[in-house]
């Protein structure tokens, strides 16, 4: 799984609204209506993540869900991260 | 909802294995078998939290789940935090 170069990452992020690069990770915070909706969203993400065998860090703060993606085995950002981010955006 | 004093907090923590006080919060990291088990645990916590109308911060790192409890409306630790921590321990 090849590491993405900075220009590839910048190109990918153009089509991923509000996803931001921090070092070797990309992050986004989603704001839901309330905790119940946040948990529904988290469970949808969990199913996608398990299917892809690629698991974001998930931080839940009542109605806010922050996701952090990185391919730890590769030491940075790869296709796996952007594919999963796109699937999550499509939920 | 009364804020707990330091000695009350210390007493409560004696019966809550591996829960640790950090400032105005208590925290514990649970290690599950894998992500599937972590999500099962998180969903059980979510049901208890919604029922109690008291929601921990929940951080998921594959098989590890870190919970942080505080009563923000009271500016510190109250009965609500220790009651929910005990319910989670009993899962």
Short mmCIF file of C-alpha atoms in Angstrom, two decimals:
data_model
loop_
_atom_site.label_atom_id
_atom_site.label_comp_id
_atom_site.label_asym_id
_atom_site.label_seq_id
_atom_site.Cartn_x
_atom_site.Cartn_y
_atom_site.Cartn_z
CA UNK A 1 0.00 0.00 0.00
CA UNK A 2 1.84 3.10 -1.25
CA UNK A 3 2.15 6.23 0.83
CA UNK A 4 0.55 9.25 -0.82
CA UNK A 5 2.75 12.23 -1.60
CA UNK A 6 1.75 15.70 -0.42
CA UNK A 7 0.38 16.73 -3.81
CA UNK A 8 -1.76 13.59 -4.03
CA UNK A 9 -3.06 14.24 -0.53
CA UNK A 10 -3.91 17.85 -1.40
CA UNK A 11 -5.79 16.66 -4.49
CA UNK A 12 -7.77 14.08 -2.52
CA UNK A 13 -8.68 16.61 0.16
CA UNK A 14 -10.18 18.96 -2.42
CA UNK A 15 -13.06 16.52 -2.85
CA UNK A 16 -13.44 15.71 0.87
CA UNK A 17 -15.29 18.57 2.51
CA UNK A 18 -13.84 19.67 5.86
CA UNK A 19 -11.34 16.82 6.10
CA UNK A 20 -8.04 18.34 7.21
CA UNK A 21 -4.51 16.94 7.25
CA UNK A 22 -2.64 16.92 10.57
CA UNK A 23 0.83 15.42 10.15
CA UNK A 24 0.37 11.84 8.95
CA UNK A 25 -3.40 11.80 9.56
CA UNK A 26 -6.58 13.29 8.19
CA UNK A 27 -9.38 14.38 10.53
CA UNK A 28 -12.94 15.60 10.44
CA UNK A 29 -15.43 16.50 13.17
CA UNK A 30 -19.08 15.84 12.33
CA UNK A 31 -21.82 17.52 14.31
CA UNK A 32 -25.02 15.51 14.65
CA UNK A 33 -28.39 16.44 16.14
CA UNK A 34 -27.78 14.73 19.48
CA UNK A 35 -26.11 11.71 21.09
CA UNK A 36 -28.59 9.24 19.61
CA UNK A 37 -27.83 10.46 16.10
CA UNK A 38 -24.11 10.51 16.86
CA UNK A 39 -24.25 6.84 17.90
CA UNK A 40 -26.20 5.93 14.77
CA UNK A 41 -23.50 7.59 12.69
CA UNK A 42 -20.71 5.89 14.67
CA UNK A 43 -22.30 2.49 14.13
CA UNK A 44 -22.57 3.07 10.39
CA UNK A 45 -18.89 4.05 10.34
CA UNK A 46 -18.03 0.96 12.39
CA UNK A 47 -19.65 -1.32 9.81
CA UNK A 48 -17.76 0.33 6.94
CA UNK A 49 -14.52 0.22 8.93
CA UNK A 50 -14.83 -3.45 9.82
CA UNK A 51 -15.71 -4.35 6.23
CA UNK A 52 -12.66 -2.43 4.96
CA UNK A 53 -10.52 -3.78 7.81
CA UNK A 54 -9.43 -0.18 8.31
CA UNK A 55 -10.48 1.53 11.53
CA UNK A 56 -10.50 5.25 12.20
CA UNK A 57 -9.92 6.63 15.66
CA UNK A 58 -13.40 7.69 16.77
CA UNK A 59 -13.95 10.31 19.47
CA UNK A 60 -17.52 10.90 20.65
CA UNK A 61 -18.46 14.10 22.51
CA UNK A 62 -22.25 13.90 22.88
CA UNK A 63 -23.37 15.11 19.40
CA UNK A 64 -19.88 15.55 17.91
CA UNK A 65 -17.89 12.74 16.34
CA UNK A 66 -14.25 13.27 15.40
CA UNK A 67 -12.68 10.76 13.03
CA UNK A 68 -8.95 10.37 12.48
CA UNK A 69 -7.61 8.26 9.64
CA UNK A 70 -4.09 7.06 8.94
CA UNK A 71 -2.52 3.85 7.68
CA UNK A 72 -0.30 3.02 10.65
CA UNK A 73 1.23 -0.02 8.94
CA UNK A 74 2.45 2.23 6.12
CA UNK A 75 3.46 5.14 8.35
CA UNK A 76 1.17 7.68 6.73
CA UNK A 77 -1.73 8.29 4.39
CA UNK A 78 -2.68 5.80 1.70
CA UNK A 79 -5.55 4.95 -0.60
CA UNK A 80 -7.22 3.11 2.32
CA UNK A 81 -7.69 6.36 4.22
CA UNK A 82 -9.19 8.30 1.35
CA UNK A 83 -11.40 5.42 0.28
CA UNK A 84 -12.83 5.10 3.78
CA UNK A 85 -13.24 8.88 4.14
CA UNK A 86 -15.22 8.91 0.88
CA UNK A 87 -17.44 6.04 2.04
CA UNK A 88 -18.13 7.87 5.30
CA UNK A 89 -18.97 11.06 3.39
CA UNK A 90 -21.48 9.06 1.37
CA UNK A 91 -23.35 7.81 4.43
CA UNK B 1 -26.20 18.07 42.04
CA UNK B 2 -23.44 18.60 44.61
CA UNK B 3 -19.77 18.57 43.68
CA UNK B 4 -17.84 15.82 45.42
CA UNK B 5 -14.95 16.82 47.64
CA UNK B 6 -11.52 15.25 47.17
CA UNK B 7 -11.96 12.80 50.04
CA UNK B 8 -15.33 11.63 48.68
CA UNK B 9 -13.78 11.18 45.26
CA UNK B 10 -10.90 9.18 46.71
CA UNK B 11 -13.36 6.93 48.55
CA UNK B 12 -15.44 6.34 45.43
CA UNK B 13 -12.36 5.51 43.36
CA UNK B 14 -11.33 2.80 45.81
CA UNK B 15 -14.24 0.70 44.58
CA UNK B 16 -13.82 1.57 40.88
CA UNK B 17 -10.95 -0.51 39.52
CA UNK B 18 -8.54 1.42 37.27
CA UNK B 19 -10.64 4.58 37.16
CA UNK B 20 -8.27 7.51 37.67
CA UNK B 21 -8.92 11.17 38.46
CA UNK B 22 -7.48 13.78 36.09
CA UNK B 23 -8.39 17.29 37.25
CA UNK B 24 -12.18 17.53 37.22
CA UNK B 25 -12.68 14.23 35.39
CA UNK B 26 -12.34 10.50 35.94
CA UNK B 27 -11.06 8.23 33.19
CA UNK B 28 -10.59 4.59 32.37
CA UNK B 29 -9.28 2.77 29.32
CA UNK B 30 -10.84 -0.64 28.66
CA UNK B 31 -9.11 -3.12 26.39
CA UNK B 32 -11.43 -5.45 24.47
CA UNK B 33 -10.68 -8.40 22.24
CA UNK B 34 -11.00 -6.50 18.97
CA UNK B 35 -12.94 -3.70 17.29
CA UNK B 36 -16.17 -5.70 17.12
CA UNK B 37 -16.10 -6.25 20.87
CA UNK B 38 -15.13 -2.62 21.46
CA UNK B 39 -18.19 -1.47 19.49
CA UNK B 40 -20.45 -3.84 21.43
CA UNK B 41 -19.12 -2.36 24.65
CA UNK B 42 -19.52 1.21 23.37
CA UNK B 43 -23.13 0.53 22.41
CA UNK B 44 -23.90 -0.86 25.85
CA UNK B 45 -22.36 2.25 27.40
CA UNK B 46 -24.37 4.44 25.02
CA UNK B 47 -27.64 2.89 26.21
CA UNK B 48 -26.74 3.42 29.87
CA UNK B 49 -25.60 6.98 29.13
CA UNK B 50 -28.74 7.94 27.26
CA UNK B 51 -30.93 6.43 29.96
CA UNK B 52 -29.06 8.37 32.66
CA UNK B 53 -28.94 11.48 30.46
CA UNK B 54 -25.25 11.63 31.32
CA UNK B 55 -22.78 11.04 28.51
CA UNK B 56 -19.11 10.17 28.88
CA UNK B 57 -16.57 11.24 26.31
CA UNK B 58 -15.85 8.02 24.41
CA UNK B 59 -12.61 7.50 22.48
CA UNK B 60 -12.31 4.35 20.37
CA UNK B 61 -8.89 3.10 19.22
CA UNK B 62 -9.63 -0.25 17.56
CA UNK B 63 -9.88 -2.54 20.63
CA UNK B 64 -9.36 0.16 23.27
CA UNK B 65 -12.13 2.36 24.62
CA UNK B 66 -11.31 5.33 26.84
CA UNK B 67 -14.13 6.85 28.86
CA UNK B 68 -14.01 10.26 30.50
CA UNK B 69 -16.68 11.32 32.96
CA UNK B 70 -17.40 14.73 34.46
CA UNK B 71 -20.51 16.73 35.29
CA UNK B 72 -19.88 19.80 33.14
CA UNK B 73 -23.00 21.61 34.40
CA UNK B 74 -21.65 21.36 37.96
CA UNK B 75 -18.03 22.09 37.04
CA UNK B 76 -16.63 18.85 38.41
CA UNK B 77 -17.37 15.36 39.69
CA UNK B 78 -20.76 14.46 41.15
CA UNK B 79 -22.84 11.44 42.03
CA UNK B 80 -23.84 11.16 38.34
CA UNK B 81 -20.27 10.35 37.32
CA UNK B 82 -19.73 7.66 39.93
CA UNK B 83 -23.15 6.12 39.39
CA UNK B 84 -22.53 5.81 35.65
CA UNK B 85 -18.98 4.50 36.18
CA UNK B 86 -20.41 1.79 38.47
CA UNK B 87 -23.07 0.85 35.92
CA UNK B 88 -20.40 0.57 33.22
CA UNK B 89 -18.24 -1.59 35.50
CA UNK B 90 -21.21 -3.91 35.96
CA UNK B 91 -21.66 -4.48 32.22
#
